[in-house]
């Protein structure tokens, strides 16, 4: 008779599995707070399968987005709220809504015109005018239009039951989906909660009330607005007062008037500094013989990106020279170079300063967001007020738009330097300057070069906009082509701008292997 010999290693493993299962059940009880036995069984069933496991949660199916929001699953609650709102709106429109309201508004508008044309027709008949036939045709066409719209209104009114049924079908499908995915979504949140206990768990009363109030308010407002159009004006028009806008405009104008009146010295100093750099670059690019500049650019491209890219750069430069864009292209490069050099000279040190000072970087981030997202035509207004029109104003405008990527990517690159490498350098006696110049900056250089590249590209993208305030160069040709619908000139000048961008991109990013 044989006996089963138990492996002594199996007992500790089974004990560990039992302990893990017990701990998981306690975690589920702590997480859900309500109906823990139900959720333990459902979570175990879901955890046994790596794929989606459908289950049934009646509370989630009944209360829908209220349940999802109360459980903290707002990424699920909001899409379901949109679907349920659409369903309830369709049901309300079909059962109680005035489907023909828009048609009757159009009829009322046409009837006013019809009454006027009838009076004109009567006057023409009484006077024996030759326009009687014209007025009669107009009256007939308006009456026919009213008849067609009335028929359309009747047809819309008869579609109420169909619209309500469609809304009910959408609501039932949405409820079925909510009922099926609720436990699966909650189990995924439970897995996140296990690794991060700071996440909200349970079913707090405050969250239930907030979720219910939010969902009911959204659905009610949508139903009233679409079912009874025009009945509740506060749902259609935001409550405001024209005086708010006028007083805000006056305040902004007063602020800029004060800055212009009291900041002449500062703005003149900035303009003088920009002029120095701009005049120097224009002297180099525009006044220097073209063969010297072309040779330097080709050689520089060869040294940084290789012989093939150098050949392409020579072809691009030949394109600009043969089509007569050489001087304007060099003027554009001078303008761009001034803006890019100033942006880089300010941006890289600022990024280095922000990389180790998170509070300061959090402070300037909204400012950089404003600089990047505000339309160029908006911040051109104060720039013109402070610096007038011309090339300095164009340089400032270009710096505002294109100066932020170098700061962001410098911060990103320096923060991406591994702590282990820095600690190793410090352990070998590296001081702060050595750590910055021999460890941080070399490791962050790919990100910093990408920031320089993006700053140059965004600055070049402002060429046409800058031409609106007096900047010369290729943007002037594009602007002129746009004004006079000169397609050929605009396309050729656009390609010249493109080739300038490609040359600069290869020089900055095309590191030779």
Tab-separated table of C-alpha atoms in Angstrom, residues 70-361:
chain	number	residue	atom	x	y	z
A	70	UNK	CA	-19.299	58.470	-5.660
A	71	UNK	CA	-16.761	55.654	-6.058
A	72	UNK	CA	-14.200	58.063	-7.500
A	73	UNK	CA	-14.417	56.649	-11.030
A	74	UNK	CA	-14.941	60.008	-12.728
A	75	UNK	CA	-13.201	58.907	-15.912
A	76	UNK	CA	-16.118	56.502	-16.303
A	77	UNK	CA	-18.777	58.733	-14.773
A	78	UNK	CA	-18.399	61.615	-17.218
A	79	UNK	CA	-18.824	59.586	-20.462
A	80	UNK	CA	-21.806	57.773	-18.951
A	81	UNK	CA	-23.225	61.124	-17.832
A	82	UNK	CA	-23.015	62.437	-21.390
A	83	UNK	CA	-24.797	59.367	-22.759
A	84	UNK	CA	-27.504	59.428	-20.107
A	85	UNK	CA	-28.018	63.161	-20.572
A	86	UNK	CA	-28.491	62.627	-24.297
A	87	UNK	CA	-30.939	59.797	-23.596
A	88	UNK	CA	-32.995	61.786	-21.079
A	89	UNK	CA	-33.061	64.807	-23.402
A	90	UNK	CA	-34.420	62.663	-26.226
A	91	UNK	CA	-37.051	61.149	-23.943
A	92	UNK	CA	-38.115	64.565	-22.639
A	93	UNK	CA	-38.180	66.055	-26.131
A	94	UNK	CA	-40.277	63.185	-27.419
A	95	UNK	CA	-42.785	63.233	-24.560
A	96	UNK	CA	-43.018	66.875	-23.511
A	97	UNK	CA	-40.863	68.911	-25.871
A	98	UNK	CA	-42.041	71.499	-28.347
A	99	UNK	CA	-40.453	69.946	-31.408
A	100	UNK	CA	-41.943	72.496	-33.775
A	101	UNK	CA	-40.773	75.566	-31.824
A	102	UNK	CA	-38.044	76.504	-34.295
A	103	UNK	CA	-40.451	76.064	-37.214
A	104	UNK	CA	-42.998	78.399	-35.647
A	105	UNK	CA	-40.301	80.996	-34.998
A	106	UNK	CA	-39.419	80.895	-38.691
A	107	UNK	CA	-43.100	81.166	-39.600
A	108	UNK	CA	-43.482	84.247	-37.368
A	109	UNK	CA	-40.482	85.861	-39.033
A	110	UNK	CA	-41.826	85.154	-42.529
A	111	UNK	CA	-45.320	86.349	-41.612
A	112	UNK	CA	-43.931	89.777	-40.725
A	113	UNK	CA	-42.354	90.037	-44.182
A	114	UNK	CA	-45.531	88.649	-45.778
A	115	UNK	CA	-47.689	91.302	-44.147
A	116	UNK	CA	-45.416	94.030	-45.519
A	117	UNK	CA	-45.492	92.535	-49.029
A	118	UNK	CA	-49.281	92.289	-48.910
A	119	UNK	CA	-49.531	95.981	-48.081
A	120	UNK	CA	-47.162	96.783	-50.925
A	121	UNK	CA	-49.258	94.611	-53.259
A	122	UNK	CA	-52.485	96.355	-52.228
A	123	UNK	CA	-50.895	99.757	-52.727
A	124	UNK	CA	-49.566	98.736	-56.149
A	125	UNK	CA	-53.019	97.450	-57.225
A	126	UNK	CA	-54.618	100.634	-56.027
A	127	UNK	CA	-52.094	102.795	-57.887
A	128	UNK	CA	-52.103	100.592	-60.988
A	129	UNK	CA	-48.346	100.055	-60.745
A	130	UNK	CA	-46.409	97.783	-63.101
A	131	UNK	CA	-44.918	95.984	-60.072
A	132	UNK	CA	-48.168	94.231	-59.194
A	133	UNK	CA	-46.978	90.972	-60.762
A	134	UNK	CA	-43.678	91.159	-58.895
A	135	UNK	CA	-45.361	91.728	-55.546
A	136	UNK	CA	-47.876	88.980	-56.286
A	137	UNK	CA	-45.103	86.464	-56.985
A	138	UNK	CA	-43.356	87.484	-53.764
A	139	UNK	CA	-46.532	87.034	-51.730
A	140	UNK	CA	-47.223	83.659	-53.330
A	141	UNK	CA	-43.701	82.413	-52.640
A	142	UNK	CA	-43.847	83.539	-49.002
A	143	UNK	CA	-47.234	81.875	-48.516
A	144	UNK	CA	-45.853	78.670	-50.073
A	145	UNK	CA	-42.842	78.832	-47.768
A	146	UNK	CA	-45.102	79.209	-44.734
A	147	UNK	CA	-47.153	76.242	-45.897
A	148	UNK	CA	-44.038	74.094	-46.285
A	149	UNK	CA	-42.778	75.064	-42.845
A	150	UNK	CA	-46.185	74.283	-41.301
A	151	UNK	CA	-46.087	70.846	-42.902
A	152	UNK	CA	-42.573	70.376	-41.558
A	153	UNK	CA	-43.773	71.391	-38.070
A	154	UNK	CA	-46.599	68.869	-38.215
A	155	UNK	CA	-44.175	66.142	-39.276
A	156	UNK	CA	-41.826	67.021	-36.437
A	157	UNK	CA	-44.660	66.929	-33.924
A	158	UNK	CA	-45.569	63.425	-35.047
A	159	UNK	CA	-42.008	62.188	-34.454
A	160	UNK	CA	-42.231	62.618	-30.677
A	161	UNK	CA	-42.891	58.946	-29.926
A	162	UNK	CA	-40.018	57.805	-32.148
A	163	UNK	CA	-37.581	60.242	-30.519
A	164	UNK	CA	-38.679	59.146	-27.048
A	165	UNK	CA	-38.225	55.470	-27.925
A	166	UNK	CA	-34.755	56.132	-29.318
A	167	UNK	CA	-33.833	57.933	-26.108
A	168	UNK	CA	-35.207	55.072	-24.027
A	169	UNK	CA	-33.204	52.561	-26.059
A	170	UNK	CA	-30.011	54.564	-25.580
A	171	UNK	CA	-30.694	54.822	-21.854
A	172	UNK	CA	-31.237	51.058	-21.506
A	173	UNK	CA	-28.047	50.260	-23.453
A	174	UNK	CA	-26.071	52.699	-21.311
A	175	UNK	CA	-27.467	51.188	-18.136
A	176	UNK	CA	-26.560	47.703	-19.337
A	177	UNK	CA	-22.977	48.778	-20.032
A	178	UNK	CA	-22.727	50.449	-16.618
A	179	UNK	CA	-24.069	47.343	-14.901
A	180	UNK	CA	-21.516	45.163	-16.725
A	181	UNK	CA	-18.308	47.179	-16.360
A	182	UNK	CA	-18.803	48.649	-12.868
A	183	UNK	CA	-17.071	45.907	-10.868
A	184	UNK	CA	-14.275	45.607	-13.424
A	185	UNK	CA	-13.577	49.348	-13.220
A	186	UNK	CA	-13.775	49.330	-9.415
A	187	UNK	CA	-11.378	46.378	-9.215
A	188	UNK	CA	-8.845	48.299	-11.318
A	189	UNK	CA	-9.162	51.243	-8.934
A	190	UNK	CA	-8.711	48.860	-6.004
A	191	UNK	CA	-5.433	47.647	-7.550
A	192	UNK	CA	-4.240	51.255	-7.775
A	193	UNK	CA	-5.371	51.892	-4.196
A	194	UNK	CA	-3.334	48.938	-2.904
A	195	UNK	CA	-0.153	50.586	-4.190
A	196	UNK	CA	-1.220	54.126	-3.234
A	197	UNK	CA	-3.283	54.286	-0.047
A	198	UNK	CA	-3.678	58.069	-0.377
A	199	UNK	CA	-6.393	57.487	-2.989
A	200	UNK	CA	-9.947	57.918	-1.752
A	201	UNK	CA	-11.703	54.698	-0.800
A	202	UNK	CA	-15.101	53.696	0.480
A	203	UNK	CA	-18.352	55.482	-0.253
A	204	UNK	CA	-18.344	58.805	1.666
A	205	UNK	CA	-21.689	60.540	2.087
A	206	UNK	CA	-20.198	63.828	0.892
A	207	UNK	CA	-19.122	62.237	-2.382
A	208	UNK	CA	-22.531	60.629	-2.846
A	209	UNK	CA	-24.256	63.981	-2.362
A	210	UNK	CA	-21.831	65.814	-4.632
A	211	UNK	CA	-22.061	63.223	-7.385
A	212	UNK	CA	-25.883	63.108	-7.181
A	213	UNK	CA	-26.224	66.902	-7.195
A	214	UNK	CA	-23.822	67.254	-10.109
A	215	UNK	CA	-25.502	64.567	-12.234
A	216	UNK	CA	-29.052	65.766	-11.509
A	217	UNK	CA	-28.136	69.393	-12.227
A	218	UNK	CA	-26.514	68.553	-15.577
A	219	UNK	CA	-29.350	66.308	-16.760
A	220	UNK	CA	-32.084	68.704	-15.585
A	221	UNK	CA	-30.491	71.735	-17.226
A	222	UNK	CA	-30.018	69.869	-20.518
A	223	UNK	CA	-33.589	68.538	-20.501
A	224	UNK	CA	-35.115	71.957	-19.824
A	225	UNK	CA	-32.970	73.678	-22.431
A	226	UNK	CA	-33.576	71.250	-25.296
A	227	UNK	CA	-37.144	70.240	-24.463
A	228	UNK	CA	-38.440	73.777	-23.923
A	229	UNK	CA	-36.200	75.956	-26.126
A	230	UNK	CA	-36.262	79.626	-25.265
A	231	UNK	CA	-38.376	79.115	-22.146
A	232	UNK	CA	-35.491	79.554	-19.710
A	233	UNK	CA	-33.254	82.362	-20.889
A	234	UNK	CA	-30.614	81.904	-18.182
A	235	UNK	CA	-29.754	78.496	-19.671
A	236	UNK	CA	-29.033	79.982	-23.091
A	237	UNK	CA	-27.368	83.308	-22.294
A	238	UNK	CA	-24.671	83.738	-19.689
A	239	UNK	CA	-25.749	86.340	-17.125
A	240	UNK	CA	-23.520	89.318	-17.719
A	241	UNK	CA	-23.500	93.088	-17.929
A	242	UNK	CA	-21.851	95.143	-20.722
A	243	UNK	CA	-20.440	97.403	-18.041
A	244	UNK	CA	-18.111	94.603	-16.888
A	245	UNK	CA	-16.438	94.469	-20.289
A	246	UNK	CA	-16.209	98.245	-20.682
A	247	UNK	CA	-14.691	98.739	-17.234
A	248	UNK	CA	-12.199	95.908	-17.876
A	249	UNK	CA	-11.146	97.474	-21.183
A	250	UNK	CA	-10.685	100.841	-19.487
A	251	UNK	CA	-8.591	99.276	-16.722
A	252	UNK	CA	-6.290	97.461	-19.163
A	253	UNK	CA	-5.812	100.592	-21.263
A	254	UNK	CA	-5.018	102.638	-18.165
A	255	UNK	CA	-2.424	100.071	-17.062
A	256	UNK	CA	-0.632	100.050	-20.416
A	257	UNK	CA	-0.795	103.847	-20.641
A	258	UNK	CA	0.907	104.033	-17.232
A	259	UNK	CA	3.603	101.541	-18.303
A	260	UNK	CA	4.293	103.429	-21.542
A	261	UNK	CA	4.456	106.781	-19.757
A	262	UNK	CA	6.785	105.591	-17.002
A	263	UNK	CA	8.855	102.916	-18.699
A	264	UNK	CA	10.510	104.826	-21.528
A	265	UNK	CA	14.001	104.326	-20.146
A	266	UNK	CA	13.581	100.563	-19.788
A	267	UNK	CA	12.045	100.077	-23.219
A	268	UNK	CA	14.628	102.314	-24.872
A	269	UNK	CA	17.419	100.315	-23.224
A	270	UNK	CA	15.917	97.012	-24.432
A	271	UNK	CA	15.477	98.435	-27.930
A	272	UNK	CA	19.093	99.634	-27.950
A	273	UNK	CA	20.397	96.199	-26.921
A	274	UNK	CA	18.309	94.450	-29.572
A	275	UNK	CA	19.487	96.947	-32.180
A	276	UNK	CA	23.150	96.249	-31.370
A	277	UNK	CA	22.792	92.502	-31.919
A	278	UNK	CA	20.495	92.902	-34.914
A	279	UNK	CA	22.753	95.397	-36.681
A	280	UNK	CA	25.787	93.170	-36.078
A	281	UNK	CA	24.064	90.107	-37.522
A	282	UNK	CA	22.716	92.061	-40.491
A	283	UNK	CA	26.241	93.313	-41.141
A	284	UNK	CA	27.486	89.711	-41.109
A	285	UNK	CA	24.727	88.106	-43.149
A	286	UNK	CA	23.668	90.874	-45.527
A	287	UNK	CA	26.795	92.971	-46.111
A	288	UNK	CA	29.295	90.114	-46.265
A	289	UNK	CA	29.810	88.716	-49.797
A	290	UNK	CA	27.354	85.952	-50.515
A	291	UNK	CA	30.059	83.443	-51.397
A	292	UNK	CA	31.622	83.789	-47.942
A	293	UNK	CA	28.336	83.247	-46.104
A	294	UNK	CA	27.361	80.340	-48.344
A	295	UNK	CA	30.739	78.663	-47.883
A	296	UNK	CA	30.605	79.063	-44.094
A	297	UNK	CA	27.083	77.615	-43.903
A	298	UNK	CA	27.981	74.633	-46.100
A	299	UNK	CA	31.179	73.891	-44.155
A	300	UNK	CA	29.372	74.255	-40.826
A	301	UNK	CA	26.678	71.848	-42.015
A	302	UNK	CA	29.362	69.393	-43.164
A	303	UNK	CA	31.120	69.519	-39.791
A	304	UNK	CA	27.912	68.957	-37.800
A	305	UNK	CA	25.781	66.725	-40.032
A	306	UNK	CA	27.966	65.192	-42.702
A	307	UNK	CA	28.751	65.631	-46.385
A	308	UNK	CA	25.321	64.599	-47.703
A	309	UNK	CA	23.533	67.232	-45.612
A	310	UNK	CA	26.150	69.792	-46.685
A	311	UNK	CA	25.317	69.093	-50.341
A	312	UNK	CA	21.621	69.611	-49.630
A	313	UNK	CA	22.404	72.862	-47.793
A	314	UNK	CA	24.334	74.078	-50.835
A	315	UNK	CA	21.337	73.227	-53.042
A	316	UNK	CA	18.973	75.118	-50.730
A	317	UNK	CA	21.232	78.162	-50.703
A	318	UNK	CA	21.438	78.030	-54.499
A	319	UNK	CA	17.637	77.987	-54.667
A	320	UNK	CA	17.440	81.151	-52.553
A	321	UNK	CA	20.150	82.887	-54.542
A	322	UNK	CA	18.951	82.011	-58.055
A	323	UNK	CA	15.348	83.078	-57.343
A	324	UNK	CA	16.387	86.407	-55.854
A	325	UNK	CA	15.662	85.597	-52.215
A	326	UNK	CA	19.251	85.807	-50.983
A	327	UNK	CA	19.221	89.243	-49.351
A	328	UNK	CA	15.777	88.736	-47.830
A	329	UNK	CA	16.769	85.297	-46.568
A	330	UNK	CA	19.855	86.755	-44.900
A	331	UNK	CA	17.717	89.514	-43.368
A	332	UNK	CA	15.380	86.827	-42.051
A	333	UNK	CA	18.317	84.880	-40.604
A	334	UNK	CA	19.594	88.048	-38.913
A	335	UNK	CA	16.194	88.738	-37.380
A	336	UNK	CA	15.768	85.103	-36.410
A	337	UNK	CA	19.321	84.886	-35.093
A	338	UNK	CA	18.799	87.901	-32.857
A	339	UNK	CA	15.590	86.508	-31.384
A	340	UNK	CA	16.993	82.979	-31.045
A	341	UNK	CA	20.291	84.084	-29.515
A	342	UNK	CA	18.539	86.224	-26.921
A	343	UNK	CA	16.012	83.456	-26.176
A	344	UNK	CA	18.772	80.874	-25.763
A	345	UNK	CA	20.997	83.200	-23.731
A	346	UNK	CA	18.110	83.841	-21.339
A	347	UNK	CA	16.424	80.433	-21.528
A	348	UNK	CA	19.283	78.034	-20.743
A	349	UNK	CA	20.454	79.819	-17.543
A	350	UNK	CA	16.832	80.228	-16.499
A	351	UNK	CA	16.222	76.513	-17.089
A	352	UNK	CA	19.342	75.634	-15.089
A	353	UNK	CA	18.081	77.814	-12.240
A	354	UNK	CA	14.591	76.277	-12.341
A	355	UNK	CA	15.792	72.670	-12.550
A	356	UNK	CA	16.697	72.565	-8.838
A	357	UNK	CA	14.049	75.027	-7.636
A	358	UNK	CA	10.645	73.457	-8.130
A	359	UNK	CA	8.670	76.263	-6.495
A	360	UNK	CA	10.145	78.907	-8.744
A	361	UNK	CA	9.537	76.729	-11.805
